[in-house]
Amino acid sequence: MGFACQILTLYPEMFPGPLGASIAGRALAEGKWSCDTIQIRDFATDKHRSVDDTPAGGGAGMVLKPDVLAAAVDHAIARQPGAPVLAMTPRGRPLTQDRVRSLAAGPGVTVLCGRFEGFDERIFEARPIEPVSIGDYILSGGETAAIVLLDACIRLLPGVMGAASSGDDESFETGLLEYPHYTRPVEWEGRTIPEVLRSGDHAKIAAWRKAQAENDTRLRRPDLWERHGGARVGSPSGAQREKKDR
Ligand code: SAM
């Protein structure tokens, strides 16, 4: 059985969406993963099928009701007891490639998509739900965040990525950004592919790529560089940084 994805949403028509095309779409057609949506509104109990209510304490917007969410989540857990339940929320732990890799190694995921002002907080106390953020910005709903999460997992499933992209060197796999890429034409608008990449010397190419990856990470993502142990790496850029920090 493939990687089973259940998505709890008010907008089931948004799935598989872009995941129905390209690599993920092919994998879906081949049964390497499955995509089941669960309409949260089906678990509303009043005659208006309400899923939200005004925020306690006042303020703008509406909040997703815990009783409706719990009924939907319980239904999803009963259908697929082995899958972790993730809720997309900017208040969650930022998604990382490590977490994606561990999710992709499991049986699947159940993903809860928020709308309006988000979820009644008590749902996180009452049910085993992991809050996950895809970054420090606000989307209008959890569906696009869920698509990001699922895409990241699906491409890691066995047999989904072609041999051309094994993923081993990819950004974040080693704790660094990946090195920059070039392709033909050799010269374009007066800019030439770096000589070393045309040398055929694989050791030199590997060393150049490692230095580029370290330098770009240090300049563009000081947070990653710090976590990677930046100055301890021993590259020329690391050495410079050590000196500067003293
Ligand atoms: N009031 C919330 C806050 O300030 O934290 C934002 C609610 S947002 C307008 C509506 C829904 O979009 C959220 O419940 C969540 O499901 C989703 N969402 C928005 N930004 C997100 C992010 N960065 N990561 C994950 N989900 C996000």
PDB file of C-alpha atoms and ligand atoms in Angstrom:
ATOM      1  CA  MET A   1       0.000   0.000   0.000  1.00  0.00           C
ATOM      2  CA  GLY A   2       1.265   3.505  -0.817  1.00  0.00           C
ATOM      3  CA  PHE A   3       1.740   6.552   1.387  1.00  0.00           C
ATOM      4  CA  ALA A   4      -1.836   7.342   2.482  1.00  0.00           C
ATOM      5  CA  CYS A   5      -2.732  11.028   2.810  1.00  0.00           C
ATOM      6  CA  GLN A   6      -5.970  12.143   4.442  1.00  0.00           C
ATOM      7  CA  ILE A   7      -6.753  15.833   4.305  1.00  0.00           C
ATOM      8  CA  LEU A   8      -9.362  17.420   6.544  1.00  0.00           C
ATOM      9  CA  THR A   9     -10.543  20.581   4.859  1.00  0.00           C
ATOM     10  CA  LEU A  10     -13.458  22.849   4.077  1.00  0.00           C
ATOM     11  CA  TYR A  11     -12.274  22.897   0.446  1.00  0.00           C
ATOM     12  CA  PRO A  12     -11.795  19.266  -0.713  1.00  0.00           C
ATOM     13  CA  GLU A  13     -11.867  20.477  -4.320  1.00  0.00           C
ATOM     14  CA  MET A  14      -8.383  21.942  -3.773  1.00  0.00           C
ATOM     15  CA  PHE A  15      -6.896  18.386  -3.773  1.00  0.00           C
ATOM     16  CA  PRO A  16      -4.890  16.893  -5.339  1.00  0.00           C
ATOM     17  CA  GLY A  17      -4.583  20.271  -7.127  1.00  0.00           C
ATOM     18  CA  PRO A  18      -0.993  20.753  -8.260  1.00  0.00           C
ATOM     19  CA  LEU A  19      -0.118  17.343  -6.779  1.00  0.00           C
ATOM     20  CA  GLY A  20      -2.082  15.801  -9.646  1.00  0.00           C
ATOM     21  CA  ALA A  21       0.608  16.924 -12.117  1.00  0.00           C
ATOM     22  CA  SER A  22       4.249  16.113 -12.804  1.00  0.00           C
ATOM     23  CA  ILE A  23       6.206  13.825 -10.442  1.00  0.00           C
ATOM     24  CA  ALA A  24       3.539  13.685  -7.707  1.00  0.00           C
ATOM     25  CA  GLY A  25       0.745  13.202 -10.259  1.00  0.00           C
ATOM     26  CA  ARG A  26       2.558  10.285 -11.869  1.00  0.00           C
ATOM     27  CA  ALA A  27       3.184   8.721  -8.465  1.00  0.00           C
ATOM     28  CA  LEU A  28      -0.502   9.184  -7.595  1.00  0.00           C
ATOM     29  CA  ALA A  29      -1.563   7.427 -10.807  1.00  0.00           C
ATOM     30  CA  GLU A  30       0.885   4.604 -10.022  1.00  0.00           C
ATOM     31  CA  GLY A  31      -0.563   4.158  -6.515  1.00  0.00           C
ATOM     32  CA  LYS A  32       2.630   5.218  -4.729  1.00  0.00           C
ATOM     33  CA  TRP A  33       0.519   7.562  -2.639  1.00  0.00           C
ATOM     34  CA  SER A  34      -3.202   8.172  -2.176  1.00  0.00           C
ATOM     35  CA  CYS A  35      -5.170  11.335  -1.494  1.00  0.00           C
ATOM     36  CA  ASP A  36      -8.439  11.191   0.460  1.00  0.00           C
ATOM     37  CA  THR A  37     -10.222  14.334   1.516  1.00  0.00           C
ATOM     38  CA  ILE A  38     -12.566  14.603   4.482  1.00  0.00           C
ATOM     39  CA  GLN A  39     -15.022  17.505   4.516  1.00  0.00           C
ATOM     40  CA  ILE A  40     -14.864  19.085   7.987  1.00  0.00           C
ATOM     41  CA  ARG A  41     -18.382  20.495   7.532  1.00  0.00           C
ATOM     42  CA  ASP A  42     -19.790  16.958   7.422  1.00  0.00           C
ATOM     43  CA  PHE A  43     -19.106  16.815  11.182  1.00  0.00           C
ATOM     44  CA  ALA A  44     -21.120  19.921  12.058  1.00  0.00           C
ATOM     45  CA  THR A  45     -24.183  19.124  14.148  1.00  0.00           C
ATOM     46  CA  ASP A  46     -26.438  22.174  13.962  1.00  0.00           C
ATOM     47  CA  LYS A  47     -28.967  22.817  11.223  1.00  0.00           C
ATOM     48  CA  HIS A  48     -26.746  25.483   9.619  1.00  0.00           C
ATOM     49  CA  ARG A  49     -23.791  23.057   9.530  1.00  0.00           C
ATOM     50  CA  SER A  50     -21.648  25.655  11.330  1.00  0.00           C
ATOM     51  CA  VAL A  51     -17.942  24.932  11.645  1.00  0.00           C
ATOM     52  CA  ASP A  52     -16.861  28.259  13.176  1.00  0.00           C
ATOM     53  CA  ASP A  53     -17.877  30.780  15.770  1.00  0.00           C
ATOM     54  CA  THR A  54     -16.753  34.199  17.032  1.00  0.00           C
ATOM     55  CA  PRO A  55     -13.504  34.448  19.023  1.00  0.00           C
ATOM     56  CA  ALA A  56     -13.828  34.326  22.795  1.00  0.00           C
ATOM     57  CA  GLY A  57     -12.638  37.655  24.179  1.00  0.00           C
ATOM     58  CA  GLY A  58     -13.608  39.490  21.002  1.00  0.00           C
ATOM     59  CA  GLY A  59     -11.670  40.431  17.918  1.00  0.00           C
ATOM     60  CA  ALA A  60     -11.938  39.986  14.198  1.00  0.00           C
ATOM     61  CA  GLY A  61     -12.714  36.814  12.281  1.00  0.00           C
ATOM     62  CA  MET A  62     -14.016  33.403  13.201  1.00  0.00           C
ATOM     63  CA  VAL A  63     -12.492  30.376  14.915  1.00  0.00           C
ATOM     64  CA  LEU A  64     -12.929  26.708  13.962  1.00  0.00           C
ATOM     65  CA  LYS A  65     -15.019  24.956  16.606  1.00  0.00           C
ATOM     66  CA  PRO A  66     -13.299  22.268  18.717  1.00  0.00           C
ATOM     67  CA  ASP A  67     -16.297  19.888  18.807  1.00  0.00           C
ATOM     68  CA  VAL A  68     -16.563  19.816  15.010  1.00  0.00           C
ATOM     69  CA  LEU A  69     -12.792  19.508  14.570  1.00  0.00           C
ATOM     70  CA  ALA A  70     -12.599  16.683  17.126  1.00  0.00           C
ATOM     71  CA  ALA A  71     -15.346  14.693  15.395  1.00  0.00           C
ATOM     72  CA  ALA A  72     -13.561  15.075  12.045  1.00  0.00           C
ATOM     73  CA  VAL A  73     -10.157  14.178  13.530  1.00  0.00           C
ATOM     74  CA  ASP A  74     -11.591  11.140  15.376  1.00  0.00           C
ATOM     75  CA  HIS A  75     -13.096   9.919  12.117  1.00  0.00           C
ATOM     76  CA  ALA A  76      -9.736  10.337  10.345  1.00  0.00           C
ATOM     77  CA  ILE A  77      -7.827   8.559  13.140  1.00  0.00           C
ATOM     78  CA  ALA A  78     -10.296   5.662  13.070  1.00  0.00           C
ATOM     79  CA  ARG A  79      -9.793   5.308   9.305  1.00  0.00           C
ATOM     80  CA  GLN A  80      -6.018   5.407   9.557  1.00  0.00           C
ATOM     81  CA  PRO A  81      -4.838   4.833  13.123  1.00  0.00           C
ATOM     82  CA  GLY A  82      -1.126   4.575  12.296  1.00  0.00           C
ATOM     83  CA  ALA A  83      -0.728   7.955  10.617  1.00  0.00           C
ATOM     84  CA  PRO A  84       0.445  11.057  12.494  1.00  0.00           C
ATOM     85  CA  VAL A  85      -2.060  13.927  12.558  1.00  0.00           C
ATOM     86  CA  LEU A  86      -0.608  17.300  11.598  1.00  0.00           C
ATOM     87  CA  ALA A  87      -2.406  20.647  11.726  1.00  0.00           C
ATOM     88  CA  MET A  88      -1.202  23.424   9.444  1.00  0.00           C
ATOM     89  CA  THR A  89      -0.809  26.606  11.476  1.00  0.00           C
ATOM     90  CA  PRO A  90       1.646  29.527  11.578  1.00  0.00           C
ATOM     91  CA  ARG A  91       1.807  28.843  15.343  1.00  0.00           C
ATOM     92  CA  GLY A  92       3.343  25.409  14.708  1.00  0.00           C
ATOM     93  CA  ARG A  93       6.911  24.156  14.678  1.00  0.00           C
ATOM     94  CA  PRO A  94       8.558  25.118  11.379  1.00  0.00           C
ATOM     95  CA  LEU A  95       8.655  22.218   8.924  1.00  0.00           C
ATOM     96  CA  THR A  96      12.150  20.883   8.216  1.00  0.00           C
ATOM     97  CA  GLN A  97      13.600  18.435   5.732  1.00  0.00           C
ATOM     98  CA  ASP A  98      14.355  16.091   8.677  1.00  0.00           C
ATOM     99  CA  ARG A  99      10.691  16.029   9.686  1.00  0.00           C
ATOM    100  CA  VAL A 100       9.644  15.560   6.053  1.00  0.00           C
ATOM    101  CA  ARG A 101      12.036  12.623   5.738  1.00  0.00           C
ATOM    102  CA  SER A 102      10.669  10.939   8.864  1.00  0.00           C
ATOM    103  CA  LEU A 103       7.062  11.469   7.724  1.00  0.00           C
ATOM    104  CA  ALA A 104       7.839  10.063   4.274  1.00  0.00           C
ATOM    105  CA  ALA A 105       9.250   6.924   5.914  1.00  0.00           C
ATOM    106  CA  GLY A 106       5.911   6.294   7.660  1.00  0.00           C
ATOM    107  CA  PRO A 107       2.550   4.937   6.484  1.00  0.00           C
ATOM    108  CA  GLY A 108       1.114   8.349   5.537  1.00  0.00           C
ATOM    109  CA  VAL A 109      -0.213  11.520   7.125  1.00  0.00           C
ATOM    110  CA  THR A 110      -3.490  13.039   8.198  1.00  0.00           C
ATOM    111  CA  VAL A 111      -3.446  16.804   7.668  1.00  0.00           C
ATOM    112  CA  LEU A 112      -5.859  19.266   9.208  1.00  0.00           C
ATOM    113  CA  CYS A 113      -6.264  22.515   7.248  1.00  0.00           C
ATOM    114  CA  GLY A 114      -7.288  25.680   9.043  1.00  0.00           C
ATOM    115  CA  ARG A 115      -9.326  28.629   7.757  1.00  0.00           C
ATOM    116  CA  PHE A 116     -10.464  31.973   9.198  1.00  0.00           C
ATOM    117  CA  GLU A 117      -8.491  32.821  12.387  1.00  0.00           C
ATOM    118  CA  GLY A 118      -7.538  29.164  12.847  1.00  0.00           C
ATOM    119  CA  PHE A 119      -8.345  26.420  15.360  1.00  0.00           C
ATOM    120  CA  ASP A 120      -9.788  26.544  18.860  1.00  0.00           C
ATOM    121  CA  GLU A 121      -6.614  25.886  20.859  1.00  0.00           C
ATOM    122  CA  ARG A 122      -8.218  23.154  22.962  1.00  0.00           C
ATOM    123  CA  ILE A 123      -8.089  20.746  20.025  1.00  0.00           C
ATOM    124  CA  PHE A 124      -4.296  20.523  20.514  1.00  0.00           C
ATOM    125  CA  GLU A 125      -4.762  19.507  24.154  1.00  0.00           C
ATOM    126  CA  ALA A 126      -7.571  17.065  23.492  1.00  0.00           C
ATOM    127  CA  ARG A 127      -6.164  15.163  20.500  1.00  0.00           C
ATOM    128  CA  PRO A 128      -2.657  14.007  19.462  1.00  0.00           C
ATOM    129  CA  ILE A 129      -2.100  16.702  16.841  1.00  0.00           C
ATOM    130  CA  GLU A 130       1.252  18.146  15.805  1.00  0.00           C
ATOM    131  CA  PRO A 131       1.041  21.843  14.845  1.00  0.00           C
ATOM    132  CA  VAL A 132       3.209  22.541  11.785  1.00  0.00           C
ATOM    133  CA  SER A 133       4.126  25.822  10.109  1.00  0.00           C
ATOM    134  CA  ILE A 134       5.577  26.138   6.627  1.00  0.00           C
ATOM    135  CA  GLY A 135       7.148  29.527   7.278  1.00  0.00           C
ATOM    136  CA  ASP A 136       6.884  32.928   8.870  1.00  0.00           C
ATOM    137  CA  TYR A 137       4.118  34.364   6.717  1.00  0.00           C
ATOM    138  CA  ILE A 138       0.331  34.051   6.688  1.00  0.00           C
ATOM    139  CA  LEU A 139      -1.628  32.143   4.057  1.00  0.00           C
ATOM    140  CA  SER A 140      -5.383  32.405   3.678  1.00  0.00           C
ATOM    141  CA  GLY A 141      -5.875  28.721   4.448  1.00  0.00           C
ATOM    142  CA  GLY A 142      -4.105  25.523   5.427  1.00  0.00           C
ATOM    143  CA  GLU A 143      -4.738  23.798   2.097  1.00  0.00           C
ATOM    144  CA  THR A 144      -1.790  25.372   0.265  1.00  0.00           C
ATOM    145  CA  ALA A 145       0.400  24.665   3.297  1.00  0.00           C
ATOM    146  CA  ALA A 146      -0.761  21.027   3.230  1.00  0.00           C
ATOM    147  CA  ILE A 147       0.100  20.817  -0.468  1.00  0.00           C
ATOM    148  CA  VAL A 148       3.630  22.033   0.327  1.00  0.00           C
ATOM    149  CA  LEU A 149       3.993  19.446   3.102  1.00  0.00           C
ATOM    150  CA  LEU A 150       2.643  16.594   0.952  1.00  0.00           C
ATOM    151  CA  ASP A 151       4.776  17.529  -2.052  1.00  0.00           C
ATOM    152  CA  ALA A 152       7.903  17.492   0.112  1.00  0.00           C
ATOM    153  CA  CYS A 153       7.005  13.994   1.412  1.00  0.00           C
ATOM    154  CA  ILE A 154       5.849  12.469  -1.874  1.00  0.00           C
ATOM    155  CA  ARG A 155       9.055  13.226  -3.779  1.00  0.00           C
ATOM    156  CA  LEU A 156      10.975  11.209  -1.161  1.00  0.00           C
ATOM    157  CA  LEU A 157       8.842   8.071  -1.506  1.00  0.00           C
ATOM    158  CA  PRO A 158      10.649   5.072  -3.003  1.00  0.00           C
ATOM    159  CA  GLY A 159      10.636   5.155  -6.798  1.00  0.00           C
ATOM    160  CA  VAL A 160       9.111   8.635  -7.091  1.00  0.00           C
ATOM    161  CA  MET A 161      12.183  10.718  -7.958  1.00  0.00           C
ATOM    162  CA  GLY A 162      14.140   9.823 -11.051  1.00  0.00           C
ATOM    163  CA  ALA A 163      17.783   8.769 -10.782  1.00  0.00           C
ATOM    164  CA  ALA A 164      18.676  12.297 -11.907  1.00  0.00           C
ATOM    165  CA  SER A 165      17.728  13.690  -8.526  1.00  0.00           C
ATOM    166  CA  SER A 166      18.689  11.250  -5.808  1.00  0.00           C
ATOM    167  CA  GLY A 167      18.283  14.105  -3.358  1.00  0.00           C
ATOM    168  CA  ASP A 168      21.481  13.400  -1.430  1.00  0.00           C
ATOM    169  CA  ASP A 169      23.125  16.752  -2.265  1.00  0.00           C
ATOM    170  CA  GLU A 170      19.944  18.749  -2.122  1.00  0.00           C
ATOM    171  CA  SER A 171      19.636  21.846   0.065  1.00  0.00           C
ATOM    172  CA  PHE A 172      19.131  20.967   3.768  1.00  0.00           C
ATOM    173  CA  GLU A 173      20.089  17.280   3.351  1.00  0.00           C
ATOM    174  CA  THR A 174      23.565  18.067   4.648  1.00  0.00           C
ATOM    175  CA  GLY A 175      22.453  21.032   6.731  1.00  0.00           C
ATOM    176  CA  LEU A 176      23.629  23.440   3.995  1.00  0.00           C
ATOM    177  CA  LEU A 177      22.146  25.027   0.895  1.00  0.00           C
ATOM    178  CA  GLU A 178      23.027  23.149  -2.263  1.00  0.00           C
ATOM    179  CA  TYR A 179      25.816  24.441  -4.532  1.00  0.00           C
ATOM    180  CA  PRO A 180      24.766  26.490  -7.611  1.00  0.00           C
ATOM    181  CA  HIS A 181      23.962  24.771 -10.920  1.00  0.00           C
ATOM    182  CA  TYR A 182      24.820  25.660 -14.544  1.00  0.00           C
ATOM    183  CA  THR A 183      23.991  24.164 -17.934  1.00  0.00           C
ATOM    184  CA  ARG A 184      24.619  24.877 -21.623  1.00  0.00           C
ATOM    185  CA  PRO A 185      25.188  27.225 -23.364  1.00  0.00           C
ATOM    186  CA  VAL A 186      28.705  27.567 -21.954  1.00  0.00           C
ATOM    187  CA  GLU A 187      28.555  31.300 -22.601  1.00  0.00           C
ATOM    188  CA  TRP A 188      25.341  33.248 -22.161  1.00  0.00           C
ATOM    189  CA  GLU A 189      24.996  37.041 -22.199  1.00  0.00           C
ATOM    190  CA  GLY A 190      28.732  37.327 -21.614  1.00  0.00           C
ATOM    191  CA  ARG A 191      28.643  35.009 -18.586  1.00  0.00           C
ATOM    192  CA  THR A 192      30.597  31.749 -18.661  1.00  0.00           C
ATOM    193  CA  ILE A 193      30.092  28.532 -16.738  1.00  0.00           C
ATOM    194  CA  PRO A 194      32.859  28.357 -14.083  1.00  0.00           C
ATOM    195  CA  GLU A 195      35.980  26.766 -15.583  1.00  0.00           C
ATOM    196  CA  VAL A 196      36.253  24.106 -12.887  1.00  0.00           C
ATOM    197  CA  LEU A 197      32.874  22.604 -13.856  1.00  0.00           C
ATOM    198  CA  ARG A 198      34.187  22.082 -17.393  1.00  0.00           C
ATOM    199  CA  SER A 199      37.514  20.597 -16.256  1.00  0.00           C
ATOM    200  CA  GLY A 200      36.350  16.986 -15.912  1.00  0.00           C
ATOM    201  CA  ASP A 201      38.362  16.803 -12.648  1.00  0.00           C
ATOM    202  CA  HIS A 202      35.820  15.270 -10.274  1.00  0.00           C
ATOM    203  CA  ALA A 203      37.809  15.898  -7.099  1.00  0.00           C
ATOM    204  CA  LYS A 204      38.216  19.577  -7.973  1.00  0.00           C
ATOM    205  CA  ILE A 205      34.531  19.855  -8.874  1.00  0.00           C
ATOM    206  CA  ALA A 206      33.504  18.288  -5.552  1.00  0.00           C
ATOM    207  CA  ALA A 207      35.788  20.657  -3.623  1.00  0.00           C
ATOM    208  CA  TRP A 208      34.454  23.690  -5.536  1.00  0.00           C
ATOM    209  CA  ARG A 209      30.853  22.649  -4.911  1.00  0.00           C
ATOM    210  CA  LYS A 210      31.489  22.132  -1.202  1.00  0.00           C
ATOM    211  CA  ALA A 211      33.088  25.589  -0.885  1.00  0.00           C
ATOM    212  CA  GLN A 212      30.213  27.216  -2.811  1.00  0.00           C
ATOM    213  CA  ALA A 213      27.602  25.470  -0.670  1.00  0.00           C
ATOM    214  CA  GLU A 214      29.340  26.631   2.504  1.00  0.00           C
ATOM    215  CA  ASN A 215      29.831  30.185   1.296  1.00  0.00           C
ATOM    216  CA  ASP A 216      26.261  30.606   0.033  1.00  0.00           C
ATOM    217  CA  THR A 217      24.848  29.169   3.251  1.00  0.00           C
ATOM    218  CA  ARG A 218      26.995  31.512   5.336  1.00  0.00           C
ATOM    219  CA  LEU A 219      25.914  34.565   3.318  1.00  0.00           C
ATOM    220  CA  ARG A 220      22.268  33.759   2.618  1.00  0.00           C
ATOM    221  CA  ARG A 221      21.257  31.686   5.624  1.00  0.00           C
ATOM    222  CA  PRO A 222      23.355  32.599   8.662  1.00  0.00           C
ATOM    223  CA  ASP A 223      20.807  30.723  10.813  1.00  0.00           C
ATOM    224  CA  LEU A 224      21.495  27.439   8.971  1.00  0.00           C
ATOM    225  CA  TRP A 225      25.229  28.093   8.943  1.00  0.00           C
ATOM    226  CA  GLU A 226      25.220  28.614  12.690  1.00  0.00           C
ATOM    227  CA  ARG A 227      23.320  25.373  13.265  1.00  0.00           C
ATOM    228  CA  HIS A 228      25.636  23.513  10.924  1.00  0.00           C
ATOM    229  CA  GLY A 229      28.537  24.497  13.136  1.00  0.00           C
ATOM    230  CA  GLY A 230      29.640  27.140  10.600  1.00  0.00           C
ATOM    231  CA  ALA A 231      33.012  28.305  11.859  1.00  0.00           C
ATOM    232  CA  ARG A 232      34.076  24.742  12.782  1.00  0.00           C
ATOM    233  CA  VAL A 233      33.737  23.505   9.187  1.00  0.00           C
ATOM    234  CA  GLY A 234      37.263  24.664   8.410  1.00  0.00           C
ATOM    235  CA  SER A 235      36.566  26.246   5.013  1.00  0.00           C
ATOM    236  CA  PRO A 236      38.336  29.484   4.067  1.00  0.00           C
ATOM    237  CA  SER A 237      35.056  31.331   4.642  1.00  0.00           C
ATOM    238  CA  GLY A 238      34.679  29.631   8.022  1.00  0.00           C
ATOM    239  CA  ALA A 239      38.208  30.611   8.996  1.00  0.00           C
ATOM    240  CA  GLN A 240      37.524  34.212   8.047  1.00  0.00           C
ATOM    241  CA  ARG A 241      34.393  34.195  10.100  1.00  0.00           C
ATOM    242  CA  GLU A 242      36.194  32.757  13.129  1.00  0.00           C
ATOM    243  CA  LYS A 243      38.725  35.588  12.940  1.00  0.00           C
ATOM    244  CA  LYS A 244      35.983  38.206  12.602  1.00  0.00           C
ATOM    245  CA  ASP A 245      34.092  36.815  15.579  1.00  0.00           C
ATOM    246  CA  ARG A 246      37.073  37.052  17.918  1.00  0.00           C
TER     247      ARG A 246
HETATM  248  N1  SAM B   1      -4.868  33.877  12.877  1.00  0.00           N
HETATM  249  C1  SAM B   1      -3.825  32.959  12.519  1.00  0.00           C
HETATM  250  C2  SAM B   1      -2.485  33.434  13.111  1.00  0.00           C
HETATM  251  O1  SAM B   1      -2.247  34.639  13.121  1.00  0.00           O
HETATM  252  O2  SAM B   1      -1.686  32.572  13.518  1.00  0.00           O
HETATM  253  C3  SAM B   1      -3.711  32.844  11.010  1.00  0.00           C
HETATM  254  C4  SAM B   1      -4.860  32.159  10.359  1.00  0.00           C
HETATM  255  S1  SAM B   1      -4.649  31.942   8.629  1.00  0.00           S
HETATM  256  C5  SAM B   1      -5.413  33.378   7.995  1.00  0.00           C
HETATM  257  C6  SAM B   1      -5.786  30.675   8.227  1.00  0.00           C
HETATM  258  C7  SAM B   1      -5.197  29.279   8.161  1.00  0.00           C
HETATM  259  O3  SAM B   1      -4.190  29.251   7.158  1.00  0.00           O
HETATM  260  C8  SAM B   1      -4.513  28.766   9.393  1.00  0.00           C
HETATM  261  O4  SAM B   1      -5.416  28.233  10.341  1.00  0.00           O
HETATM  262  C9  SAM B   1      -3.602  27.703   8.841  1.00  0.00           C
HETATM  263  O5  SAM B   1      -4.270  26.485   8.643  1.00  0.00           O
HETATM  264  C10 SAM B   1      -3.198  28.277   7.486  1.00  0.00           C
HETATM  265  N2  SAM B   1      -1.881  28.921   7.487  1.00  0.00           N
HETATM  266  C11 SAM B   1      -1.625  30.242   7.308  1.00  0.00           C
HETATM  267  N3  SAM B   1      -0.325  30.493   7.334  1.00  0.00           N
HETATM  268  C12 SAM B   1       0.304  29.303   7.546  1.00  0.00           C
HETATM  269  C13 SAM B   1       1.656  28.924   7.698  1.00  0.00           C
HETATM  270  N4  SAM B   1       2.651  29.805   7.625  1.00  0.00           N
HETATM  271  N5  SAM B   1       1.940  27.616   7.908  1.00  0.00           N
HETATM  272  C14 SAM B   1       0.953  26.706   7.993  1.00  0.00           C
HETATM  273  N6  SAM B   1      -0.379  27.012   7.859  1.00  0.00           N
HETATM  274  C15 SAM B   1      -0.695  28.295   7.645  1.00  0.00           C
END
